[in-house]
Coordinates of C-alpha atoms (C1' of nucleotides) in Angstrom, one line a residue:
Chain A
X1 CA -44.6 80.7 126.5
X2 CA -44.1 77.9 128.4
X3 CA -41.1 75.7 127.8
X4 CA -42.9 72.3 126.0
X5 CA -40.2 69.9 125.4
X6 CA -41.1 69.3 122.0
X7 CA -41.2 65.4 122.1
X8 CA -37.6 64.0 121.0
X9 CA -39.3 60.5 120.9
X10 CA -41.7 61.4 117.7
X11 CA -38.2 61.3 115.3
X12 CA -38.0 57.6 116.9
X13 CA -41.0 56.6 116.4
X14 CA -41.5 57.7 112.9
X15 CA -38.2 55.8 112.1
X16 CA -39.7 52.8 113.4
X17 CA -43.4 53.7 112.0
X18 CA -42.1 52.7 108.1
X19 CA -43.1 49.5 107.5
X20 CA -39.7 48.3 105.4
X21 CA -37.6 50.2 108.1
X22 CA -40.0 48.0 110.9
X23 CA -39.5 44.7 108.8
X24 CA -35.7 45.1 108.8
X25 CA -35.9 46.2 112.8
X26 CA -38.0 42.9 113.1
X27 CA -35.5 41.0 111.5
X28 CA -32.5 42.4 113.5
X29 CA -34.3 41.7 116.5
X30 CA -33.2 38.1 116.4
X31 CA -29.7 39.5 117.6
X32 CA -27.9 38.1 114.4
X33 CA -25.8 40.9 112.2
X34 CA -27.4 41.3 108.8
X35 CA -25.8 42.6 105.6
X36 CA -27.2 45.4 104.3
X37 CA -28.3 43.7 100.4
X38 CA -29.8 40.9 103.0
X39 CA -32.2 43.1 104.7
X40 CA -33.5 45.0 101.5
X41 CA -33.8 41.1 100.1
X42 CA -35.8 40.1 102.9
X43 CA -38.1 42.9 102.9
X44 CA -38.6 43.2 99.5
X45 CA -37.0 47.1 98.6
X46 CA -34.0 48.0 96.3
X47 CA -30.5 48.1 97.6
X48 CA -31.1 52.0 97.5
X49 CA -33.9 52.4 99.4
X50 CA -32.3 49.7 101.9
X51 CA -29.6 52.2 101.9
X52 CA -31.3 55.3 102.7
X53 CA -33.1 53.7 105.4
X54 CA -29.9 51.8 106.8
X55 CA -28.7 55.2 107.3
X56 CA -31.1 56.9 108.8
X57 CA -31.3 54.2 111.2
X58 CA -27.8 54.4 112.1
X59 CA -27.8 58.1 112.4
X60 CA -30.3 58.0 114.7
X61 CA -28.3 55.2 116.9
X62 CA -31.3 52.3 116.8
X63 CA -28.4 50.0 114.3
X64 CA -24.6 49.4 114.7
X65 CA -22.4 49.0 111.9
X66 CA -19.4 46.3 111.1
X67 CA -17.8 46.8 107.7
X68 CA -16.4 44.1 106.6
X69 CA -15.0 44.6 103.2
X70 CA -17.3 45.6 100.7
X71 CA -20.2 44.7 103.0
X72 CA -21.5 46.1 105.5
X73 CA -23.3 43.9 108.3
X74 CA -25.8 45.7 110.8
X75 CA -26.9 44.9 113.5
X76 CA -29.6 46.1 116.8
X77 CA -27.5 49.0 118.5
X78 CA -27.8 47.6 121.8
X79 CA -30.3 46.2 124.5
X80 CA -32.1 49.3 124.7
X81 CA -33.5 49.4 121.1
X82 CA -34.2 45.6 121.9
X83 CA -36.2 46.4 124.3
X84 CA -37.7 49.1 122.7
X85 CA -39.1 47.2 120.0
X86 CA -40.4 44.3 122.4
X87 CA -42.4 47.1 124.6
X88 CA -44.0 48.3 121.0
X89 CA -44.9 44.8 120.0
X90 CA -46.1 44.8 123.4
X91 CA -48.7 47.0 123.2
X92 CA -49.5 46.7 119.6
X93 CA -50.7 42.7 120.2
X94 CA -51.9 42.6 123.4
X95 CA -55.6 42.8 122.2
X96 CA -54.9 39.5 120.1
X97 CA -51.9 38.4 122.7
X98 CA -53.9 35.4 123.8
X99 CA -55.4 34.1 120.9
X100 CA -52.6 34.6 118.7
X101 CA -49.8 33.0 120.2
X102 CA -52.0 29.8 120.8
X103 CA -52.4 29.6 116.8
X104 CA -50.3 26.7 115.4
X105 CA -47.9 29.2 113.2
X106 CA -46.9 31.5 116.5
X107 CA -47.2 28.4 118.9
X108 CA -43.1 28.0 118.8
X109 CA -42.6 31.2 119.1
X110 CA -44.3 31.4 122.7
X111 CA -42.4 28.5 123.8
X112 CA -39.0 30.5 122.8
X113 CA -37.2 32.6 120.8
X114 CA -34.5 35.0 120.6
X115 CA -34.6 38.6 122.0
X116 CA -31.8 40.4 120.7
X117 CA -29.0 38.0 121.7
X118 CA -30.9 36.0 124.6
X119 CA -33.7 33.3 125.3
X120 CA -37.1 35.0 125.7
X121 CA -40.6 33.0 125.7
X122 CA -41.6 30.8 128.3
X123 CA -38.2 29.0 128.3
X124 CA -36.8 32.5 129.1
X125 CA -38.9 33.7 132.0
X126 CA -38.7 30.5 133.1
X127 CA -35.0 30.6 133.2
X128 CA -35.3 34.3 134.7
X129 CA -37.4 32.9 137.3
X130 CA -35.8 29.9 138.3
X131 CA -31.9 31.5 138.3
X132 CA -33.4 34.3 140.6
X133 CA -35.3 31.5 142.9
X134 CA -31.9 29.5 142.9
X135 CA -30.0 32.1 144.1
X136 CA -27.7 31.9 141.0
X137 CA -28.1 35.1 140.2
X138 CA -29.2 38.1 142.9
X139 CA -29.9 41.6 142.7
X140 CA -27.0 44.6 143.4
X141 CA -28.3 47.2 144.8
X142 CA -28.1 48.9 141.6
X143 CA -31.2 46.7 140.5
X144 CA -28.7 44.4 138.0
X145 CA -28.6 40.9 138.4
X146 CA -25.1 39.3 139.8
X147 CA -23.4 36.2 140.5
X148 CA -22.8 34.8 143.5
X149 CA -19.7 32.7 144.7
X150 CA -22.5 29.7 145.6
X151 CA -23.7 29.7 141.8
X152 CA -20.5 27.9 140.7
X153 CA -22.7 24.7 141.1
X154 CA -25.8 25.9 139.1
X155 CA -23.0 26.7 136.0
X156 CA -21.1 23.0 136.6
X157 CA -24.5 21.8 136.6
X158 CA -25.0 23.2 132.9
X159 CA -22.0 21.7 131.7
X160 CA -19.8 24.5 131.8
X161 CA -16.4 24.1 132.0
X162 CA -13.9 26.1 134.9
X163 CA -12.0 28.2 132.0
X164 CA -16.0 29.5 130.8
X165 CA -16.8 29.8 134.0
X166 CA -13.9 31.6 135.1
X167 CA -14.7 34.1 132.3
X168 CA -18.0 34.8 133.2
X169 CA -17.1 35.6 136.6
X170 CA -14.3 38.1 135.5
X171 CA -17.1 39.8 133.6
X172 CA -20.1 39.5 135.8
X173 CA -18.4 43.0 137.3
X174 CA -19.1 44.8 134.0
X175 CA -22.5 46.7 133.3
X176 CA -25.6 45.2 132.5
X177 CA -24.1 41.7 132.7
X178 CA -27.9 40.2 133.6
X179 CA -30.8 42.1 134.3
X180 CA -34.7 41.7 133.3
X181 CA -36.0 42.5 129.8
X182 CA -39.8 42.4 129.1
X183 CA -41.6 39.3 127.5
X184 CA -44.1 40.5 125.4
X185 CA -45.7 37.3 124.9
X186 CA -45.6 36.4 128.4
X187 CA -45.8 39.7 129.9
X188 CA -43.1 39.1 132.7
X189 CA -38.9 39.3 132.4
X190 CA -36.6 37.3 130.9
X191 CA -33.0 37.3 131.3
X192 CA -31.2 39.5 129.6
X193 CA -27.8 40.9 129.1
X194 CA -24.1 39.2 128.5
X195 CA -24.8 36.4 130.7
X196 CA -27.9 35.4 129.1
X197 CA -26.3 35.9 125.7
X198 CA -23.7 33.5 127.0
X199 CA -26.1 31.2 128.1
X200 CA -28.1 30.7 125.2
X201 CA -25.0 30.2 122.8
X202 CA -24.2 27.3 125.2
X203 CA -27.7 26.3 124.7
X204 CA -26.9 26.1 120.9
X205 CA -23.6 24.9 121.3
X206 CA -24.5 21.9 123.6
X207 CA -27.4 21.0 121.1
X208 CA -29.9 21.6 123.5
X209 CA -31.9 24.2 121.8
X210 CA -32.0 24.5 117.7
X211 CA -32.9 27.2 115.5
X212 CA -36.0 26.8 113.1
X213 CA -37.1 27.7 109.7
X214 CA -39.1 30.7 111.4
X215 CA -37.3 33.4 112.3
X216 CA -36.6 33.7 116.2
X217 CA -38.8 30.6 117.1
X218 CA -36.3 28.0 118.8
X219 CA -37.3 24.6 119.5
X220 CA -35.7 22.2 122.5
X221 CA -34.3 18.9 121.6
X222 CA -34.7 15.7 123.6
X223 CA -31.7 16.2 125.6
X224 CA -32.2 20.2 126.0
X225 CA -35.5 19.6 127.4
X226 CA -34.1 17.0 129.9
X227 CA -31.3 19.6 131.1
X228 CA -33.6 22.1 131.0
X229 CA -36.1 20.4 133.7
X230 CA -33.2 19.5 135.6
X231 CA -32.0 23.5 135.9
X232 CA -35.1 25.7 135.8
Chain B
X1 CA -42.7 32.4 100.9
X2 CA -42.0 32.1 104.6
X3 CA -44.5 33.4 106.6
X4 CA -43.2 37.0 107.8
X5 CA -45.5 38.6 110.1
X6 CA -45.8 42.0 109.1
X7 CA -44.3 43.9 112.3
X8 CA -48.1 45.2 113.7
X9 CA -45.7 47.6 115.9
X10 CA -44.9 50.1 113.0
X11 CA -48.6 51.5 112.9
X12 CA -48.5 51.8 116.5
X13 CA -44.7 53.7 115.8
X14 CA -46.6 55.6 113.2
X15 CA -49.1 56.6 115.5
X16 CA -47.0 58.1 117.6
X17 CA -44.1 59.7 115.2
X18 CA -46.9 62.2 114.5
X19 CA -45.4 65.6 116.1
X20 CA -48.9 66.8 117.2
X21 CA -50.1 63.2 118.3
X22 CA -46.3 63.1 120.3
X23 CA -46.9 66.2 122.1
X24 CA -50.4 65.0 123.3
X25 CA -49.2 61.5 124.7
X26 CA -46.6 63.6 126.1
X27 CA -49.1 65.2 127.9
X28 CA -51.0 62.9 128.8
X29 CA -48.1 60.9 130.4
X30 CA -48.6 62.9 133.4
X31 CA -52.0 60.3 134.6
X32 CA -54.8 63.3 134.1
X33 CA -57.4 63.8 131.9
X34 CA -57.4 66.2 129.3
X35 CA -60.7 67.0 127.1
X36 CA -60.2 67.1 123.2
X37 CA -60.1 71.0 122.9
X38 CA -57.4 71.4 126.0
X39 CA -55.1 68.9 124.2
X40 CA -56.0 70.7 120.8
X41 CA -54.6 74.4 122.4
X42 CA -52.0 72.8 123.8
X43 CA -50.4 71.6 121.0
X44 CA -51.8 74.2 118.8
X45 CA -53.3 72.9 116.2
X46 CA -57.3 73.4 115.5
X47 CA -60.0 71.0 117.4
X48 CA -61.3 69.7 113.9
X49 CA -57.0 67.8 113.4
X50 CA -57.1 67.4 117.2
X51 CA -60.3 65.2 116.9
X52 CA -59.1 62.8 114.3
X53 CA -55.9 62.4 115.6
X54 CA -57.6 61.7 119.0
X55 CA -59.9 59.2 117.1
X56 CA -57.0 57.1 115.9
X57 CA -55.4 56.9 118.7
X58 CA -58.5 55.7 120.5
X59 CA -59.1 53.0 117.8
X60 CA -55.3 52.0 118.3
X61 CA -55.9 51.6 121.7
X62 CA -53.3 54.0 122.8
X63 CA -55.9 55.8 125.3
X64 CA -58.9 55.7 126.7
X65 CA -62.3 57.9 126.7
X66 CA -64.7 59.0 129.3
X67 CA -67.6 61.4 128.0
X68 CA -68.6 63.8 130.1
X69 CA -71.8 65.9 128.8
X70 CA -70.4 67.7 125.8
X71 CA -66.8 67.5 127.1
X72 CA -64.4 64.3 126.0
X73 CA -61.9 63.4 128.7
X74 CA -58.8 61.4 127.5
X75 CA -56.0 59.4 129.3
X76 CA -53.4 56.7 128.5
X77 CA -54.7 53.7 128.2
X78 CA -52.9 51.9 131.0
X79 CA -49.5 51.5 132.1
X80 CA -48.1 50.0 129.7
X81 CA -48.7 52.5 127.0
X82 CA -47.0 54.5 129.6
X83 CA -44.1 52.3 130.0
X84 CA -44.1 52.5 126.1
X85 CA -43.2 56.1 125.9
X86 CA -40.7 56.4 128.7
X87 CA -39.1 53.2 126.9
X88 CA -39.3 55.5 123.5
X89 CA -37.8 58.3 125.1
X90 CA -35.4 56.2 127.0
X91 CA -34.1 55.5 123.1
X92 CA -34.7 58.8 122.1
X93 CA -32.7 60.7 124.6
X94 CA -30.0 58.7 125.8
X95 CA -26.9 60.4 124.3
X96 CA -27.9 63.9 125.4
X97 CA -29.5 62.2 129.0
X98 CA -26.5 63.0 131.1
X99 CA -25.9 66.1 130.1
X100 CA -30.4 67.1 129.6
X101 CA -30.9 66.2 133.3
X102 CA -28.6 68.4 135.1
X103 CA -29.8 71.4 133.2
X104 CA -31.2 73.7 135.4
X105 CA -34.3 73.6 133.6
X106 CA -34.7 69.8 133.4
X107 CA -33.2 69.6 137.3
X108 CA -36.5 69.3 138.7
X109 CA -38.2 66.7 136.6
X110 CA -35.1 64.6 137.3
X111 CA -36.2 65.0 141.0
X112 CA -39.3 64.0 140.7
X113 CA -42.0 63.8 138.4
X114 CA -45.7 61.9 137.7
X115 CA -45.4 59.1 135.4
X116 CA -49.2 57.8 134.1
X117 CA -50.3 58.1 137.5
X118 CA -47.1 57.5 140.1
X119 CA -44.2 58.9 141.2
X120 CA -41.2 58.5 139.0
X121 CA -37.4 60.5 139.2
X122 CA -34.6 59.8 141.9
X123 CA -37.8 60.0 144.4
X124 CA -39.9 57.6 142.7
X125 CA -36.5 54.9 142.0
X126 CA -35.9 55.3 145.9
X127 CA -39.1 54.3 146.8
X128 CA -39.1 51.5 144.8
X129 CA -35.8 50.3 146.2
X130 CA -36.8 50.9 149.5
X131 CA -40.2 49.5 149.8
X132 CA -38.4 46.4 148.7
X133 CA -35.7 46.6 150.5
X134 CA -37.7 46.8 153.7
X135 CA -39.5 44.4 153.1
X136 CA -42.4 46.5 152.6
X137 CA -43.6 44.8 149.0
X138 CA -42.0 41.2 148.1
X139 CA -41.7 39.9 144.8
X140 CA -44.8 37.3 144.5
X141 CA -44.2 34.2 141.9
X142 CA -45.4 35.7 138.9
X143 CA -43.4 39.0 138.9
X144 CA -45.7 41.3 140.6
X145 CA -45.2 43.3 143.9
X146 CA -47.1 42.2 146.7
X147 CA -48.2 43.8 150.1
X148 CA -47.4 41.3 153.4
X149 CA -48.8 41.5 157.0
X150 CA -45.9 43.4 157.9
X151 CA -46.2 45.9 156.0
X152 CA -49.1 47.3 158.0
X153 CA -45.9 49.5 160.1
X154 CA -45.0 50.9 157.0
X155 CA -48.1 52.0 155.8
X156 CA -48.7 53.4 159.4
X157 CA -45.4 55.5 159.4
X158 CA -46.8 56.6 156.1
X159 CA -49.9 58.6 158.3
X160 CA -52.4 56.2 156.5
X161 CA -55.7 55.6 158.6
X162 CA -56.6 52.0 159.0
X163 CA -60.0 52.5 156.5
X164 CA -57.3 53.5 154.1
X165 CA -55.1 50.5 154.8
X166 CA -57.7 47.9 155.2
X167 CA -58.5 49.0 151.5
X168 CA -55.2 48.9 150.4
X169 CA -55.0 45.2 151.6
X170 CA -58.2 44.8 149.9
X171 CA -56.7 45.6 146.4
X172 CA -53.6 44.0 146.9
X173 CA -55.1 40.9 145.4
X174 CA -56.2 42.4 141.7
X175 CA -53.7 42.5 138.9
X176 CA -50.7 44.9 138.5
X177 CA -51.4 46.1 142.3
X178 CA -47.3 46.7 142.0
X179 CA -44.5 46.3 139.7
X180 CA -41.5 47.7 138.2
X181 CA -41.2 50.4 135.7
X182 CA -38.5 51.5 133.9
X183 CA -37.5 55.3 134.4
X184 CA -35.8 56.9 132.0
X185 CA -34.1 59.4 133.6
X186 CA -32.4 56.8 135.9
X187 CA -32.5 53.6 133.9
X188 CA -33.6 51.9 136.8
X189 CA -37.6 50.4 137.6
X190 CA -39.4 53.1 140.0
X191 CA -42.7 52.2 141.4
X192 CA -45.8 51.3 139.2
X193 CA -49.3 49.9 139.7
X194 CA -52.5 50.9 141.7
X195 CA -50.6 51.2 144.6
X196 CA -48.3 53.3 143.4
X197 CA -51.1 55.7 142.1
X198 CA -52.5 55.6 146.0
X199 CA -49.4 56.3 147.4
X200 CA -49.0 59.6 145.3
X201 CA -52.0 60.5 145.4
X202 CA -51.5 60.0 149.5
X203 CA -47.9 62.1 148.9
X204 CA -49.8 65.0 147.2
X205 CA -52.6 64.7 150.0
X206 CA -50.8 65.4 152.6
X207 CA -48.5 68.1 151.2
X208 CA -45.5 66.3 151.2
X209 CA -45.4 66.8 147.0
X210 CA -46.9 69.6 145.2
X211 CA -47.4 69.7 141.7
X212 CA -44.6 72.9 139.9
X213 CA -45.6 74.8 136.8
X214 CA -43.8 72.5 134.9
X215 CA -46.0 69.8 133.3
X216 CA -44.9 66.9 135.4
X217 CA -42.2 67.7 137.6
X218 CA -43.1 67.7 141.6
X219 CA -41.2 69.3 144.5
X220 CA -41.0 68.0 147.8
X221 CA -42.3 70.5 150.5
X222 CA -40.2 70.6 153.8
X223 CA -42.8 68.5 155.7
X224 CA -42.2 65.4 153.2
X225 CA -38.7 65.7 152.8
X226 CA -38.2 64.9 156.4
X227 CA -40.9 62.3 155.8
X228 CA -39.2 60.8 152.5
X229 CA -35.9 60.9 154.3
X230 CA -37.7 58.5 157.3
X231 CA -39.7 56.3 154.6
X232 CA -37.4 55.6 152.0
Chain C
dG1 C1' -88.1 75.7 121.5
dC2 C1' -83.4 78.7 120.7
dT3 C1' -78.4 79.7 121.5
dA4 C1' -73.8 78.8 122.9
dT5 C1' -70.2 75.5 123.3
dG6 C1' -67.6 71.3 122.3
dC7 C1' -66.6 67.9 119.1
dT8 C1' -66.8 65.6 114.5
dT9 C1' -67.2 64.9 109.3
dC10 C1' -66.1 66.4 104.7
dG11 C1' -63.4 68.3 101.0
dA12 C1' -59.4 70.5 99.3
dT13 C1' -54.6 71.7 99.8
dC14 C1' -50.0 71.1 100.6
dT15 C1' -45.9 68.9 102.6
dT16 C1' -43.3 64.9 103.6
dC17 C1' -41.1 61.0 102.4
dG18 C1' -40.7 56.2 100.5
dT19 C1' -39.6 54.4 96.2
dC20 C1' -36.9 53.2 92.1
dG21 C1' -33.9 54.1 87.8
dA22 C1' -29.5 55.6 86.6
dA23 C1' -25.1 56.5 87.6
dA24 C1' -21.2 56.8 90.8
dC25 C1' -18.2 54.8 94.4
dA26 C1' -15.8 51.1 96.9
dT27 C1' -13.8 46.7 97.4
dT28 C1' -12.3 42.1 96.0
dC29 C1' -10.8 38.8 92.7
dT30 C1' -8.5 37.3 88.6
Chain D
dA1 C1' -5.7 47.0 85.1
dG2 C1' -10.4 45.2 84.4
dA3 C1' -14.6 42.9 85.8
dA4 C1' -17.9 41.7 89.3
dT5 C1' -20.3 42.6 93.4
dG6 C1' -22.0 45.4 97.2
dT7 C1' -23.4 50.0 98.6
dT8 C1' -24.4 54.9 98.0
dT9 C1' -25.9 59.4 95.8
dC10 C1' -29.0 62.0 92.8
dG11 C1' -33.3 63.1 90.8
dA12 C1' -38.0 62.5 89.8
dC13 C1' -42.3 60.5 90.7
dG14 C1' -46.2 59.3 93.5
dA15 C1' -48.8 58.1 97.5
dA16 C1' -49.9 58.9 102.3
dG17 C1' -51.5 61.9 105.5
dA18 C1' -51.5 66.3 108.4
dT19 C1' -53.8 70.5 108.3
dC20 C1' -57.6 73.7 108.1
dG21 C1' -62.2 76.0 106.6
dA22 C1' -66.9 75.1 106.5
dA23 C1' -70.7 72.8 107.7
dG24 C1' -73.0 69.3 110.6
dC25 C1' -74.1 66.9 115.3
dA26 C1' -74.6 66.7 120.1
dT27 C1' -75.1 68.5 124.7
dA28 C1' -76.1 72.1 128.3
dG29 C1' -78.4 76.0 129.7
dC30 C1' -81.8 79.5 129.1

DNA sequence: GCTATGCTTCGATCTTCGTCGAAACATTCT
DNA sequence: AGAATGTTTCGACGAAGATCGAAGCATAGC
């Protein structure tokens, strides 16, 4: 009778509804690329059933693959799947959203973290917020976030240098250079895309933000949270 | 060992890989109610399966109930169980998106169609980019869309009396009055929020939009394609 | 009250799929 | 070449859960 689109979604879903499969996700979700004996360590399965699941996720385009020798390293297929996940989480904590990110153990975690390859938290929206305020970064008409030639100063001003920023210039042309990405914790956008991966390497690199023992959580040093007052 | 929280997002995914429970959110994605036994025929499956799966997704949170003598009326929760799906299908569909919209039987839902409760397609992303664009909504401190005094000539050019306006203005103060929603046959934000819903609702009124045989795909009548062409 | 209709609970069945042991395959190192 | 390590394939087992028939509740209308 009528033509039902039978629901394409329901094959993504259920490869994201196995807990093991949803663990490795998790993991993955902190951008880095992850071997695939790593991931069945982590979450506590064989190397075979890693397997099985590794390739199921990569058929179905949520993972990317890098072989590199006799390992293989995987990785989150791209921002979408990123997003994806975040927009679950979303909706699966909101009823405890409040409570739960005030407890001690996810307390970091709200202040920031990484988001596929970029800063999310508060430290994220905040950058989102304040780069859009600044004027360092404006919307196309396209709804992506660009650079303008005023924002030159905003990027001297976070210590980077003329050959990083000429780079970032030359690829602020290319697709989804910067646009929002949902904050599950916060509920509003962060920054997202090759300039906010950039960014938060030369957050790392400058020692102004340091990865923790947890996970994703990231933690400001002294001089990070200076800079940080200073540009957001 | 470390403390891993156990991804809460894979029963949710579960929740939804279900094939039957799929095809019912799917459904329901167009805003209306459905009662149990409408949703049970069209999916085909019997009202006793219908009824549990409609119970878990109630205790999940994924929609919401209004009773109604002997008749049970569901709906998505709220938008961002909406947003949710699109996101999933986003994921889901993208290789083939290209190619799915401009097939003649997919055409019109490309056009136009009701998302939760508002307008989303090429019409709904053009409103969004023009309301801002004119001015009509600004982007308040927090994120959301907001309504300013100027937008009263908009609004007007619209055909909305002044009761209807007033109100408008009213609501423009509560939470998620406006905001951005990604589409995901565009990959760009159309329209969301309780002014959105008014506004199609207003669109349908009026006859500019009537609803097709399709589940969720709307056509423009002549009358609002002049009048889209002027507003957006 | 009784009957019809819509929804839910219970029990049983059947399918799907995650899991691991065993063995094979691939790559690197000596 | 041979050994060691990382990953994959195969087969079997077992648990989870989707489904439906039958019976039970609840509401609306007579």
């Amino acid at each position: 009778m009528t033509a039902r689109p039978e629901p394409r979604f329901a094959r993504v879903a259920s490869l994201i509804a196995d807990p093991s499969r949803a663990r490795m996700l998790a993991l993955l979700l902190s951008g880095e690329a992850r071997s695939a004996g790593e991931l069945a360590h982590a979450v506590s399965i064989t190397p075979q059933t890693a397997s099985t699941h590794l390739s199921q996720l990569l058929d179905a385009g949520l993972v990317k693959l890098r072989a590199q020798g006799r390992h293989k390293y995987f990785m989150l297929a791209d921002a979408d799947v990123a997003r994806l996940l975040e927009t679950l989480a979303l909706v699966a904590e909101r009823d405890s959203v409040a409570a739960r990110w005030e407890t001690p153990m996810y307390r970091p975690l709200k202040y920031a973290r990484t988001c596929y390859c970029h800063l999310a938290g508060e430290l994220g929206v905040k950058q989102h917020l304040a780069l859009i305020e600044r004027g360092v970064l404006v919307e196309a008409e396209d709804g992506a976030l660009a650079l303008r030639e005023t924002s030159r100063e905003w990027l001297q001003a976070a210590h980077f240098d003329d050959a990083k920023i000429a780079t970032l210039y030359r690829e602020s042309t290319k697709k989804r250079f910067a646009y929002g990405c949902m904050d599950w914790s916060m509920r509003r956008d962060h920054l997202a895309g090759a300039f906010a991966t950039t960014l938060l390497e030369h957050y790392l690199d400058k020692g102004w933000l340091r990865k923790t023992k947890t996970q994703r959580a990231l933690a400001s040093t002294p001089a990070g949270a200076a800079m940080f007052a200073k540009l957001f």
